[in-house]
Amino acid sequence: MPAACRLFLTVSSLFCAASLLTSTADATDAAAAAAAQFLARGHVNGCPFSVLDLGRGRDSADERLLMEPLMCVTTSPDELAPRFDPVLRRSYLSVPVLLSDSELLAHASRQVNRPDLGTLSPARITEVNTVEDGLPTSVIVALDFVWTPPQPVGFLWLGCRREVGCNEILRSHQLEAIEGVLLSAKLLGLSSNASTTFTYRLMVQNQTLSMSNGGSRDVARPPTCPQLRPLKTLESENCAIQVYQRLDRRGHYLVEPLLCYDKTIAETILRKDKLRGTNYLRLTLMLHDDFVLNTVKTHLEYLRPISVEFMRLWQAKAVVDSEFSNHYQIGTLLISENSSLAKVQVHCSNWSDCAALRCAITTDPIYFWRHVKWTYETTVDDTCLHTPATGPKHSWQVLREAKPISARSRRQLQCNGTPCKYVKYRGGKEYTVVLQRIRGSVSFQRNWTEYENGFGDETDFWIGLEAVHALSKFGITLRIELKLFNGTELFGEFNEFRVGNSSTNYRMTYSEMATTAGFSNMGFDPLIKHQGMQFSTLDRDNDANENSCSNNWGRGGWWFSSCYDFYPTGLFPLSKTSNYSYMIFGDVQRLAFRQVRLMFEADFCG
């Protein structure tokens, strides 16, 4: 398989396999297998394919052109459900993997279009197995590959450590956790009387294409391109544009993929990888751009070019300095279906590092990109491979001195018209206090405008929906702390918490409650009933109940559903009560709490 797997956007979620550098022949004619050469690659119906030329003459009784196993899954995560193995007594997911398909073979044959080399045939697969993988052992493990030749589909069994583990995967679509799965496939036909074993790595595709960081195995690498002459280097915004002249075709010119950070479509949302337990940012790189191509054509007008085209990216690997790697890890480059854009995940050791990184990138991208370079290879016409002679490439050019940034700028944030209040915990983690009720000195029976703008005093206050939106619009960690009348203290943290703007009536969403020890002791998720709800007050009813939850129960403002499991804005109780009009917590057993605090993990940029 090639290092790249092209997908159609109609597929909601897709895995595809890239061959690794491992291949072993089971007999003495391994040299014959090694003689196989990469011929072409492409994709049909969202599935990648790679074609090998075995170098045999047309009079040979054996096939000359072979298409490797597809190793492609077109099943949406929504269609997968946890199963139970009664023998091993464990939960698992059964993921169908497409190995071969006659219709796709016919489409691939038309794309390759080499009748002079004979008919394209599928590789004959005799065996597929799972091999040692790098899956997160705390949640899932590759159990087996269940398949009977010559069936076109096999089933990868992913074992779950617990039932909730399977449900977590399905609910959050975090199927990128199987990026560590390796499958070995024995192929016949590469040599006269032997099988050859190749190893494939499954990679998760979400309407994108994964680029291998390690390169393809030798038989899958295209031949080296005829000599290309570097012609000139141009600049556009903060991108370097490298132009080449083709020496094999007069008047034809090529442009390297830009690999340039696109700040105009930057996505600066903090996300949570639930299975790996890390936070990450997703950044966008521009590879091909019509404006850039027209700029190059303008600069080459004096040469009267016949064609000016972009090369395609074959593989790219991030190279970072050691100090940077202590805090951040660069994930796999993911390419859009039309190859014009790429996305890359930057994983952080903790949320605070991600927040600081986001602030740095939005202030001036050079703070981040000065630490990262790309080594890469490109293809020309998808038939030959080019290694740039210019060396590693930056995604952001240093054209001026970086904009200054203050490490304490978050102190200037305004909450309810005054500087925001912060709480500092051990280890230096800080939180912005959003809502606090300690003494019951402030009434929370307020109208819409008051809840928008905020209200309160030093001990009891609400900072306002506008401020909450400003702080959480990129996604943030919410921490809830409660103190019950028996002295019990409860707490929970909620990842990727967001509140929309006024046009959404400040709709609230989040990804999950953190269940890891030390992040929650609540026993159940008190916000799950409120997920996706708009804000309601005594004078504006946006809840899912036929009556107004606010007016029926305490006249406080909240993200009511019908009506609530958690109500921090209810009447302030002076003693233990189960009256729904008061500050209440619980799904089955309703518990009044005497103190409450809602906080956002402090963000550098605000």
Coordinates of C-alpha atoms in Angstrom, one line a residue:
M1 CA 0.0 0.0 0.0
P2 CA 1.2 3.5 -0.5
A3 CA 1.8 5.9 2.3
A4 CA -1.3 7.9 1.4
C5 CA -4.9 6.7 1.3
R6 CA -7.4 8.9 -0.6
L7 CA -11.0 9.1 0.6
F8 CA -14.3 10.5 -0.6
L9 CA -16.0 12.9 1.8
T10 CA -19.2 10.8 1.6
V11 CA -17.7 8.2 3.9
S12 CA -18.3 9.4 7.5
S13 CA -15.4 7.5 9.0
L14 CA -12.9 5.2 7.4
F15 CA -9.8 3.2 8.2
C16 CA -7.2 2.5 5.7
A17 CA -3.9 0.7 5.8
A18 CA -0.4 1.8 4.8
S19 CA 2.3 -0.8 4.3
L20 CA 5.3 -0.7 6.6
L21 CA 8.9 -1.4 5.8
T22 CA 8.5 -5.1 6.8
S23 CA 8.2 -7.9 4.3
T24 CA 9.4 -11.5 4.5
A25 CA 9.4 -14.3 2.0
D26 CA 8.6 -17.8 3.1
A27 CA 10.8 -19.5 0.5
T28 CA 14.1 -19.1 -1.3
D29 CA 12.9 -16.9 -4.1
A30 CA 12.5 -13.8 -2.0
A31 CA 14.5 -11.9 -4.6
A32 CA 11.6 -12.3 -7.0
A33 CA 9.2 -10.7 -4.5
A34 CA 11.7 -7.9 -4.0
A35 CA 11.7 -7.2 -7.7
A36 CA 8.2 -6.0 -7.6
Q37 CA 7.9 -2.3 -8.3
F38 CA 5.3 0.3 -7.4
L39 CA 3.3 1.2 -10.5
A40 CA 0.3 3.3 -9.4
R41 CA -1.9 4.4 -6.5
G42 CA -5.4 5.9 -6.3
H43 CA -8.7 5.5 -4.6
V44 CA -12.2 4.3 -5.6
N45 CA -15.3 4.8 -3.6
G46 CA -13.2 6.1 -0.7
C47 CA -10.9 3.1 -0.5
P48 CA -7.2 3.4 -1.3
F49 CA -5.4 1.0 -3.6
S50 CA -1.8 0.3 -4.7
V51 CA -0.7 -1.6 -7.8
L52 CA 2.5 -3.5 -8.2
D53 CA 4.4 -4.4 -11.4
L54 CA 6.0 -7.8 -10.9
G55 CA 8.1 -7.3 -14.0
R56 CA 7.1 -10.4 -15.9
G57 CA 6.8 -10.7 -19.6
R58 CA 3.4 -10.8 -21.3
D59 CA 4.0 -14.5 -22.2
S60 CA 4.3 -15.4 -18.5
A61 CA 1.6 -17.7 -17.2
D62 CA 1.4 -15.6 -14.0
E63 CA -0.1 -12.2 -13.5
R64 CA 2.1 -9.2 -13.9
L65 CA 0.0 -6.5 -12.3
L66 CA -1.3 -7.1 -8.7
M67 CA -3.4 -4.9 -6.5
E68 CA -2.6 -5.1 -2.9
P69 CA -5.3 -5.8 -0.2
L70 CA -7.5 -2.8 0.3
M71 CA -7.5 -3.0 4.1
C72 CA -10.4 -0.5 4.1
V73 CA -13.4 -0.1 6.4
T74 CA -16.3 1.9 5.1
T75 CA -18.5 1.3 8.2
S76 CA -19.6 4.3 10.1
P77 CA -18.8 4.3 13.9
D78 CA -22.5 4.8 14.4
E79 CA -23.2 1.3 13.0
L80 CA -20.8 -0.4 15.4
A81 CA -22.2 -1.8 18.7
P82 CA -20.5 -3.5 21.6
R83 CA -20.7 -7.3 21.6
F84 CA -20.0 -9.9 24.2
D85 CA -17.8 -13.0 23.9
P86 CA -19.3 -15.7 26.2
V87 CA -16.2 -17.8 26.0
L88 CA -13.7 -15.2 27.0
R89 CA -16.4 -13.3 28.9
R90 CA -15.3 -9.9 27.6
S91 CA -16.8 -7.1 25.5
Y92 CA -15.5 -6.4 22.0
L93 CA -16.2 -4.5 18.8
S94 CA -16.3 -6.3 15.5
V95 CA -14.9 -4.0 12.8
P96 CA -15.4 -5.1 9.2
V97 CA -12.3 -4.8 7.0
L98 CA -12.7 -4.9 3.2
L99 CA -9.8 -6.8 1.7
S100 CA -10.8 -7.1 -2.0
D101 CA -13.7 -6.2 -4.2
S102 CA -14.3 -7.0 -7.9
E103 CA -16.1 -3.7 -8.6
L104 CA -13.3 -1.7 -7.1
L105 CA -10.8 -3.8 -9.0
A106 CA -12.5 -2.9 -12.3
H107 CA -12.5 0.8 -11.3
A108 CA -8.8 0.6 -10.3
S109 CA -7.9 -1.1 -13.6
R110 CA -9.5 1.8 -15.6
Q111 CA -7.6 4.3 -13.5
V112 CA -4.2 2.6 -14.0
N113 CA -5.0 2.2 -17.7
R114 CA -2.0 0.0 -18.7
P115 CA -3.3 -2.6 -21.1
D116 CA 0.2 -3.1 -22.4
L117 CA 1.2 -4.7 -19.1
G118 CA -1.8 -7.1 -19.0
T119 CA -4.8 -7.5 -16.7
L120 CA -4.9 -6.1 -13.2
S121 CA -5.4 -9.0 -10.7
P122 CA -6.0 -8.9 -6.9
A123 CA -3.3 -10.2 -4.7
R124 CA -4.2 -13.7 -3.4
I125 CA -4.4 -13.5 0.3
T126 CA -4.0 -16.8 2.3
E127 CA -3.8 -15.5 5.9
V128 CA -4.4 -12.3 7.9
N129 CA -3.4 -11.9 11.6
T130 CA -3.2 -9.3 14.2
V131 CA 0.4 -8.6 15.4
E132 CA 1.8 -6.6 18.3
D133 CA 0.1 -3.3 18.5
G134 CA 0.4 0.0 20.3
L135 CA -3.2 0.4 21.5
P136 CA -4.0 2.1 24.8
T137 CA -4.0 -1.0 27.0
S138 CA -6.2 0.7 29.6
V139 CA -9.2 0.6 27.2
I140 CA -8.9 -1.7 24.1
V141 CA -6.7 -4.4 22.6
A142 CA -6.6 -6.1 19.2
L143 CA -7.9 -9.6 19.9
D144 CA -8.1 -11.3 16.5
F145 CA -8.8 -11.0 12.8
V146 CA -11.6 -13.4 11.9
W147 CA -11.6 -14.3 8.2
T148 CA -11.9 -17.2 5.9
P149 CA -10.3 -17.1 2.5
P150 CA -11.3 -16.1 -0.2
Q151 CA -14.0 -14.0 1.4
P152 CA -13.7 -10.3 0.5
V153 CA -14.4 -9.1 4.1
G154 CA -12.7 -10.0 7.4
F155 CA -13.6 -8.8 10.9
L156 CA -11.1 -7.2 13.3
W157 CA -12.1 -7.9 16.9
L158 CA -11.2 -5.1 19.3
G159 CA -11.5 -6.2 22.9
C160 CA -12.8 -3.8 25.5
R161 CA -11.5 -3.8 29.1
R162 CA -14.9 -3.1 30.3
E163 CA -18.3 -2.4 28.7
V164 CA -18.1 1.3 29.4
G165 CA -14.9 1.3 27.4
C166 CA -16.8 0.1 24.2
N167 CA -19.5 2.6 24.8
E168 CA -16.9 5.4 25.2
I169 CA -15.4 4.6 21.9
L170 CA -18.8 4.6 20.1
R171 CA -20.2 7.7 21.8
S172 CA -17.2 9.9 21.1
H173 CA -16.1 8.4 17.7
Q174 CA -12.6 8.1 19.1
L175 CA -11.7 5.3 16.7
E176 CA -8.3 6.8 16.0
A177 CA -7.3 4.8 19.0
I178 CA -6.8 1.8 16.6
E179 CA -4.0 3.6 14.8
G180 CA -1.7 1.2 16.6
V181 CA -3.3 -1.9 15.2
L182 CA -1.0 -4.0 12.9
L183 CA -2.2 -6.7 10.5
S184 CA 0.1 -9.1 8.8
A185 CA -1.1 -10.5 5.4
K186 CA 0.4 -13.4 3.5
L187 CA 0.2 -12.8 -0.3
L188 CA 0.7 -15.3 -3.1
G189 CA 1.7 -14.4 -6.6
L190 CA 4.7 -12.1 -6.0
S191 CA 6.9 -15.1 -6.7
S192 CA 6.4 -18.4 -8.4
N193 CA 6.0 -20.8 -5.5
A194 CA 6.2 -18.8 -2.3
S195 CA 4.1 -16.6 -0.1
T196 CA 5.3 -13.2 1.1
T197 CA 4.2 -11.6 4.3
F198 CA 3.6 -7.8 4.5
T199 CA 2.6 -5.8 7.6
Y200 CA -0.1 -3.2 7.4
R201 CA -0.9 -0.5 9.9
L202 CA -4.5 0.6 10.3
M203 CA -5.1 4.3 10.5
V204 CA -8.3 6.1 11.3
Q205 CA -9.8 8.3 8.6
N206 CA -12.4 11.0 9.3
Q207 CA -13.1 12.3 5.9
T208 CA -9.3 12.7 5.5
L209 CA -6.3 10.9 4.4
S210 CA -3.4 9.9 6.6
M211 CA 0.2 10.3 5.6
S212 CA 2.6 7.7 6.8
N213 CA 5.4 9.2 8.9
G214 CA 7.6 6.1 8.3
G215 CA 7.3 5.7 4.6
S216 CA 6.1 2.7 2.6
R217 CA 7.8 -0.6 2.2
D218 CA 10.3 -0.7 -0.7
V219 CA 8.0 -2.5 -3.2
A220 CA 5.4 0.2 -2.7
R221 CA 7.7 3.2 -3.3
P222 CA 7.5 4.8 -6.8
P223 CA 10.7 5.1 -8.8
T224 CA 12.7 8.3 -8.4
C225 CA 11.5 11.1 -10.7
P226 CA 13.6 12.2 -13.7
Q227 CA 15.8 15.2 -12.8
L228 CA 13.9 18.3 -11.7
R229 CA 15.7 21.6 -11.7
P230 CA 15.0 24.1 -8.9
L231 CA 13.9 27.2 -10.7
K232 CA 13.1 29.8 -8.1
T233 CA 11.6 30.4 -4.7
L234 CA 8.7 32.8 -4.3
E235 CA 6.9 34.1 -1.2
S236 CA 3.2 34.6 -0.6
E237 CA 2.1 35.9 2.8
N238 CA 4.1 33.7 5.2
C239 CA 4.6 30.8 2.8
A240 CA 7.7 29.8 0.8
I241 CA 6.8 28.6 -2.8
Q242 CA 9.4 26.4 -4.4
V243 CA 9.1 26.1 -8.2
Y244 CA 10.8 23.4 -10.4
Q245 CA 11.3 23.0 -14.1
R246 CA 10.7 19.5 -15.6
L247 CA 13.7 18.5 -17.7
D248 CA 11.8 15.6 -19.3
R249 CA 9.0 17.9 -20.6
R250 CA 9.8 21.2 -22.1
G251 CA 7.6 24.0 -20.8
H252 CA 6.2 22.1 -17.9
Y253 CA 6.7 23.4 -14.3
L254 CA 5.9 22.0 -10.9
V255 CA 5.2 23.6 -7.5
E256 CA 6.0 21.8 -4.2
P257 CA 3.1 21.3 -1.7
L258 CA 3.1 24.4 0.4
L259 CA 2.8 22.8 3.9
C260 CA 2.0 26.3 5.1
Y261 CA 0.0 27.1 8.2
D262 CA -3.3 28.8 7.2
K263 CA -4.2 31.3 9.9
T264 CA -7.4 32.4 8.1
I265 CA -9.0 29.0 8.7
A266 CA -7.3 28.2 11.9
E267 CA -9.2 26.0 14.3
T268 CA -8.2 26.8 17.9
I269 CA -10.6 24.6 19.8
L270 CA -9.1 22.6 22.6
R271 CA -10.1 19.0 22.3
K272 CA -9.8 16.0 24.5
D273 CA -8.6 12.6 23.4
K274 CA -10.5 10.4 25.9
L275 CA -8.7 7.2 25.3
R276 CA -5.2 8.6 25.5
G277 CA -6.1 11.0 28.2
T278 CA -4.5 13.9 26.5
N279 CA -5.6 17.3 25.3
Y280 CA -4.8 18.5 21.8
L281 CA -5.2 21.3 19.3
R282 CA -5.9 20.7 15.6
L283 CA -4.1 23.0 13.2
T284 CA -4.7 23.4 9.4
L285 CA -2.0 23.5 6.8
M286 CA -2.4 24.6 3.2
L287 CA -1.0 22.3 0.5
H288 CA -2.5 23.5 -2.8
D289 CA -4.0 26.9 -3.5
D290 CA -5.3 28.4 -6.7
F291 CA -4.2 31.9 -5.7
V292 CA -0.7 30.7 -5.2
L293 CA -0.7 28.8 -8.5
N294 CA -1.9 31.9 -10.4
T295 CA 0.9 33.9 -8.6
V296 CA 3.5 31.4 -9.9
K297 CA 2.0 31.5 -13.4
T298 CA 2.3 35.3 -13.4
H299 CA 6.0 35.1 -12.4
L300 CA 6.7 32.5 -15.1
E301 CA 4.9 34.4 -18.0
Y302 CA 8.2 35.3 -19.6
L303 CA 8.9 31.5 -20.0
R304 CA 5.5 30.9 -21.7
P305 CA 4.8 27.8 -19.6
I306 CA 2.6 25.0 -21.1
S307 CA 1.5 23.8 -17.6
V308 CA 2.1 24.7 -14.0
E309 CA 0.9 22.1 -11.5
F310 CA 1.3 21.2 -7.8
M311 CA 3.1 18.0 -6.9
R312 CA 1.3 15.8 -4.4
L313 CA 2.6 15.1 -1.0
W314 CA 3.7 11.5 -0.6
Q315 CA 4.9 11.6 3.1
A316 CA 5.7 14.2 5.7
K317 CA 7.3 13.8 9.1
A318 CA 7.6 16.5 11.7
V319 CA 11.0 17.3 13.2
V320 CA 10.9 19.1 16.5
D321 CA 13.6 20.3 19.0
S322 CA 14.1 18.4 22.2
E323 CA 12.7 21.1 24.5
F324 CA 9.5 21.3 22.5
S325 CA 9.0 17.6 22.6
N326 CA 9.0 17.6 26.4
H327 CA 5.6 19.4 26.3
Y328 CA 4.1 18.6 22.9
Q329 CA 3.8 15.8 20.4
I330 CA 3.0 16.2 16.7
G331 CA 0.4 13.7 15.4
T332 CA -0.1 12.2 12.0
L333 CA -0.7 14.5 9.1
L334 CA -4.2 14.2 7.8
I335 CA -5.0 15.2 4.2
S336 CA -8.3 16.4 2.8
E337 CA -9.9 14.4 0.0
N338 CA -8.9 16.9 -2.7
S339 CA -5.3 17.2 -1.3
S340 CA -5.6 20.9 -0.9
L341 CA -5.5 21.0 3.0
A342 CA -3.9 19.0 5.8
K343 CA -4.7 18.9 9.5
V344 CA -2.4 17.9 12.3
Q345 CA -3.0 17.3 16.0
V346 CA -0.7 18.8 18.5
H347 CA -1.0 16.8 21.8
C348 CA -0.1 18.5 25.1
S349 CA 1.0 17.0 28.3
N350 CA -1.8 18.8 30.1
W351 CA -4.6 21.3 29.5
S352 CA -2.6 24.3 30.7
D353 CA 0.1 23.6 28.1
C354 CA -2.6 23.4 25.4
A355 CA -4.1 26.7 26.6
A356 CA -0.7 28.4 26.5
L357 CA 0.0 27.0 23.1
R358 CA -3.4 28.2 21.7
C359 CA -2.7 31.6 23.0
A360 CA 0.8 31.7 21.4
I361 CA -0.5 30.5 18.0
T362 CA -3.3 33.0 17.9
T363 CA -1.0 35.9 18.9
D364 CA 1.8 35.0 16.5
P365 CA 2.2 31.5 14.8
I366 CA 5.9 31.9 14.8
Y367 CA 6.0 31.1 18.6
F368 CA 4.9 27.5 17.7
W369 CA 6.2 26.9 14.1
R370 CA 9.8 28.0 14.9
H371 CA 10.0 24.6 16.8
V372 CA 8.6 22.5 13.9
K373 CA 10.0 21.6 10.5
W374 CA 8.9 19.0 8.0
T375 CA 10.9 16.5 6.1
Y376 CA 8.9 15.3 3.2
E377 CA 8.7 13.6 -0.2
T378 CA 6.4 14.4 -3.2
T379 CA 5.1 12.6 -6.2
V380 CA 4.8 13.8 -9.8
D381 CA 1.8 12.4 -11.7
D382 CA 1.5 9.9 -8.9
T383 CA 4.1 7.8 -10.7
C384 CA 7.5 8.9 -9.4
L385 CA 9.0 10.2 -6.2
H386 CA 10.8 13.4 -5.6
T387 CA 12.9 14.3 -2.5
P388 CA 13.4 18.1 -2.2
A389 CA 17.0 19.2 -2.2
T390 CA 16.1 22.3 -0.1
G391 CA 16.0 20.4 3.2
P392 CA 13.4 20.6 6.0
K393 CA 10.5 23.0 5.4
H394 CA 8.9 25.5 7.9
S395 CA 5.2 26.0 7.9
W396 CA 5.5 29.7 8.8
Q397 CA 8.2 32.1 7.6
V398 CA 9.9 34.5 9.9
L399 CA 9.3 37.9 8.2
R400 CA 9.4 40.1 11.2
E401 CA 9.9 40.1 15.0
A402 CA 7.3 38.1 16.8
K403 CA 4.4 40.0 18.5
P404 CA 4.9 40.3 22.2
I405 CA 2.7 38.3 24.6
S406 CA 2.2 38.6 28.3
A407 CA 2.2 35.5 30.4
R408 CA -0.2 37.2 32.8
S409 CA -2.6 38.7 30.2
R410 CA -5.5 36.6 31.6
R411 CA -5.5 38.8 34.7
Q412 CA -7.1 41.5 32.6
L413 CA -10.3 39.6 31.9
Q414 CA -13.5 41.2 33.0
C415 CA -16.3 39.2 34.8
N416 CA -19.4 41.1 35.7
G417 CA -17.7 44.4 35.0
T418 CA -14.8 43.7 37.4
P419 CA -11.5 41.7 37.1
C420 CA -12.3 38.0 37.2
K421 CA -11.7 36.1 40.4
Y422 CA -9.2 33.2 40.4
V423 CA -8.7 30.2 42.6
K424 CA -5.2 28.6 42.7
Y425 CA -4.7 24.9 43.5
R426 CA -1.6 22.9 44.3
G427 CA 0.7 22.4 41.3
G428 CA 0.0 25.9 40.1
K429 CA -3.3 25.1 38.3
E430 CA -5.6 28.2 38.3
Y431 CA -9.4 28.5 37.7
T432 CA -11.6 31.4 36.8
V433 CA -14.6 31.5 39.1
V434 CA -17.8 31.6 37.0
L435 CA -20.5 31.1 39.7
Q436 CA -20.1 31.1 43.4
R437 CA -22.6 30.9 46.3
I438 CA -21.2 30.8 49.8
R439 CA -23.4 32.9 52.1
G440 CA -26.7 33.3 50.2
S441 CA -26.3 37.0 50.2
V442 CA -27.4 37.5 46.6
S443 CA -30.7 36.5 45.0
F444 CA -30.5 34.5 41.8
Q445 CA -34.1 35.1 40.9
R446 CA -33.1 37.4 38.0
N447 CA -34.3 38.2 34.5
W448 CA -32.6 37.5 31.2
T449 CA -30.7 40.7 30.9
E450 CA -29.3 40.3 34.4
Y451 CA -28.1 36.8 33.6
E452 CA -26.5 38.1 30.4
N453 CA -24.6 40.8 32.2
G454 CA -23.8 39.2 35.5
F455 CA -24.6 40.2 39.1
G456 CA -23.5 39.6 42.7
D457 CA -21.0 40.6 45.4
E458 CA -17.7 39.4 46.7
T459 CA -18.9 35.9 47.9
D460 CA -22.0 35.2 45.9
F461 CA -22.0 36.1 42.1
W462 CA -22.6 35.0 38.5
I463 CA -20.2 36.6 36.0
G464 CA -22.7 36.7 33.1
L465 CA -23.5 34.7 30.0
E466 CA -21.6 37.0 27.8
A467 CA -18.4 36.5 29.9
V468 CA -19.1 32.7 30.1
H469 CA -19.4 32.6 26.3
A470 CA -16.2 34.6 25.8
L471 CA -14.2 32.3 28.1
S472 CA -15.6 29.0 26.8
K473 CA -16.2 29.6 23.0
F474 CA -13.0 27.7 22.1
G475 CA -13.7 24.8 24.5
I476 CA -12.6 24.8 28.1
T477 CA -12.6 22.6 31.2
L478 CA -15.4 23.3 33.7
R479 CA -14.9 22.3 37.3
I480 CA -17.9 22.0 39.7
E481 CA -17.5 21.9 43.5
L482 CA -20.3 21.3 45.9
K483 CA -20.5 21.1 49.7
L484 CA -23.4 19.1 51.2
F485 CA -25.0 19.8 54.6
N486 CA -23.3 16.7 56.1
G487 CA -19.9 18.2 55.2
T488 CA -19.3 16.0 52.1
E489 CA -17.4 17.8 49.3
L490 CA -18.2 16.7 45.8
F491 CA -16.4 17.8 42.6
G492 CA -16.3 17.0 38.9
E493 CA -14.6 18.2 35.8
F494 CA -16.2 18.5 32.3
N495 CA -14.1 18.6 29.2
E496 CA -14.6 20.8 26.1
F497 CA -17.3 22.8 27.8
R498 CA -18.7 25.5 25.5
V499 CA -21.4 28.1 25.6
G500 CA -22.6 29.7 22.4
N501 CA -23.4 33.3 21.8
S502 CA -26.7 35.2 22.2
S503 CA -28.0 34.0 18.8
T504 CA -28.0 30.5 20.2
N505 CA -29.6 31.6 23.5
Y506 CA -26.2 30.6 25.0
R507 CA -26.6 26.9 24.1
M508 CA -24.3 24.7 26.3
T509 CA -22.4 21.6 25.2
Y510 CA -19.5 19.6 26.5
S511 CA -17.8 16.3 25.5
E512 CA -17.8 14.3 28.7
M513 CA -17.4 14.3 32.5
A514 CA -13.8 13.2 33.4
T515 CA -14.2 9.9 35.3
T516 CA -10.6 9.4 36.1
A517 CA -9.8 9.3 39.8
G518 CA -8.9 12.8 41.1
F519 CA -11.1 14.5 38.5
S520 CA -14.5 13.5 39.8
N521 CA -16.2 11.9 42.8
M522 CA -19.8 12.7 42.0
G523 CA -20.9 9.1 41.0
F524 CA -23.0 10.3 38.0
D525 CA -22.9 13.1 35.4
P526 CA -25.1 15.9 36.7
L527 CA -24.9 17.8 33.4
I528 CA -25.9 15.0 31.0
K529 CA -29.6 16.0 31.2
H530 CA -28.7 19.6 30.3
Q531 CA -26.4 18.8 27.4
G532 CA -27.2 20.9 24.3
M533 CA -29.9 23.0 26.1
Q534 CA -30.4 26.8 25.7
F535 CA -30.4 29.0 28.7
S536 CA -33.7 29.9 30.3
T537 CA -34.7 32.5 32.9
L538 CA -38.0 33.5 34.6
D539 CA -38.9 35.8 31.7
R540 CA -37.5 33.7 28.8
D541 CA -38.4 30.0 28.6
N542 CA -36.2 27.9 26.3
D543 CA -36.4 24.6 28.2
A544 CA -37.9 21.2 27.0
N545 CA -40.7 21.2 29.6
E546 CA -44.3 22.1 28.7
N547 CA -44.1 24.6 31.5
S548 CA -41.4 26.9 32.6
C549 CA -38.9 25.1 34.8
S550 CA -37.6 28.4 36.1
N551 CA -41.0 29.7 37.2
N552 CA -42.0 26.3 38.6
W553 CA -38.9 25.8 40.6
G554 CA -37.2 28.7 42.4
R555 CA -37.2 31.2 39.4
G556 CA -33.4 30.8 38.8
G557 CA -31.7 30.9 35.4
W558 CA -30.1 27.7 34.0
W559 CA -29.7 25.3 31.1
F560 CA -33.0 23.5 32.0
S561 CA -34.2 20.5 30.1
S562 CA -37.2 19.0 31.8
C563 CA -36.2 20.1 34.3
Y564 CA -32.8 19.3 35.9
D565 CA -30.4 17.1 37.8
F566 CA -28.3 20.0 39.0
Y567 CA -29.6 23.4 39.9
P568 CA -26.9 25.8 41.3
T569 CA -29.1 28.9 40.8
G570 CA -32.1 27.7 42.8
L571 CA -33.2 29.2 46.1
F572 CA -30.4 29.2 48.7
P573 CA -31.2 26.6 51.4
L574 CA -30.5 27.3 55.1
S575 CA -30.9 23.7 56.1
K576 CA -31.2 20.3 54.5
T577 CA -34.1 20.0 52.1
S578 CA -35.3 18.0 49.1
N579 CA -37.5 20.8 47.8
Y580 CA -36.9 21.2 44.0
S581 CA -37.0 25.0 44.2
Y582 CA -33.7 25.0 46.1
M583 CA -30.1 24.3 45.1
I584 CA -30.4 20.6 44.4
F585 CA -28.1 17.9 43.1
G586 CA -28.9 14.2 42.2
D587 CA -30.6 12.0 39.6
V588 CA -32.4 9.5 41.9
Q589 CA -31.8 10.9 45.4
R590 CA -32.1 14.6 45.5
L591 CA -29.5 16.3 47.8
A592 CA -29.4 20.0 48.8
F593 CA -26.0 21.6 48.9
R594 CA -25.0 24.5 51.0
Q595 CA -22.2 25.9 48.9
V596 CA -21.4 25.7 45.2
R597 CA -18.7 27.0 42.9
L598 CA -18.4 26.7 39.1
M599 CA -15.0 27.4 37.6
F600 CA -13.1 27.4 34.2
E601 CA -9.5 26.3 34.1
A602 CA -7.7 29.6 33.6
D603 CA -6.7 30.4 30.0
F604 CA -3.8 32.6 29.0
C605 CA -5.8 34.3 26.2
G606 CA -9.2 34.4 27.7

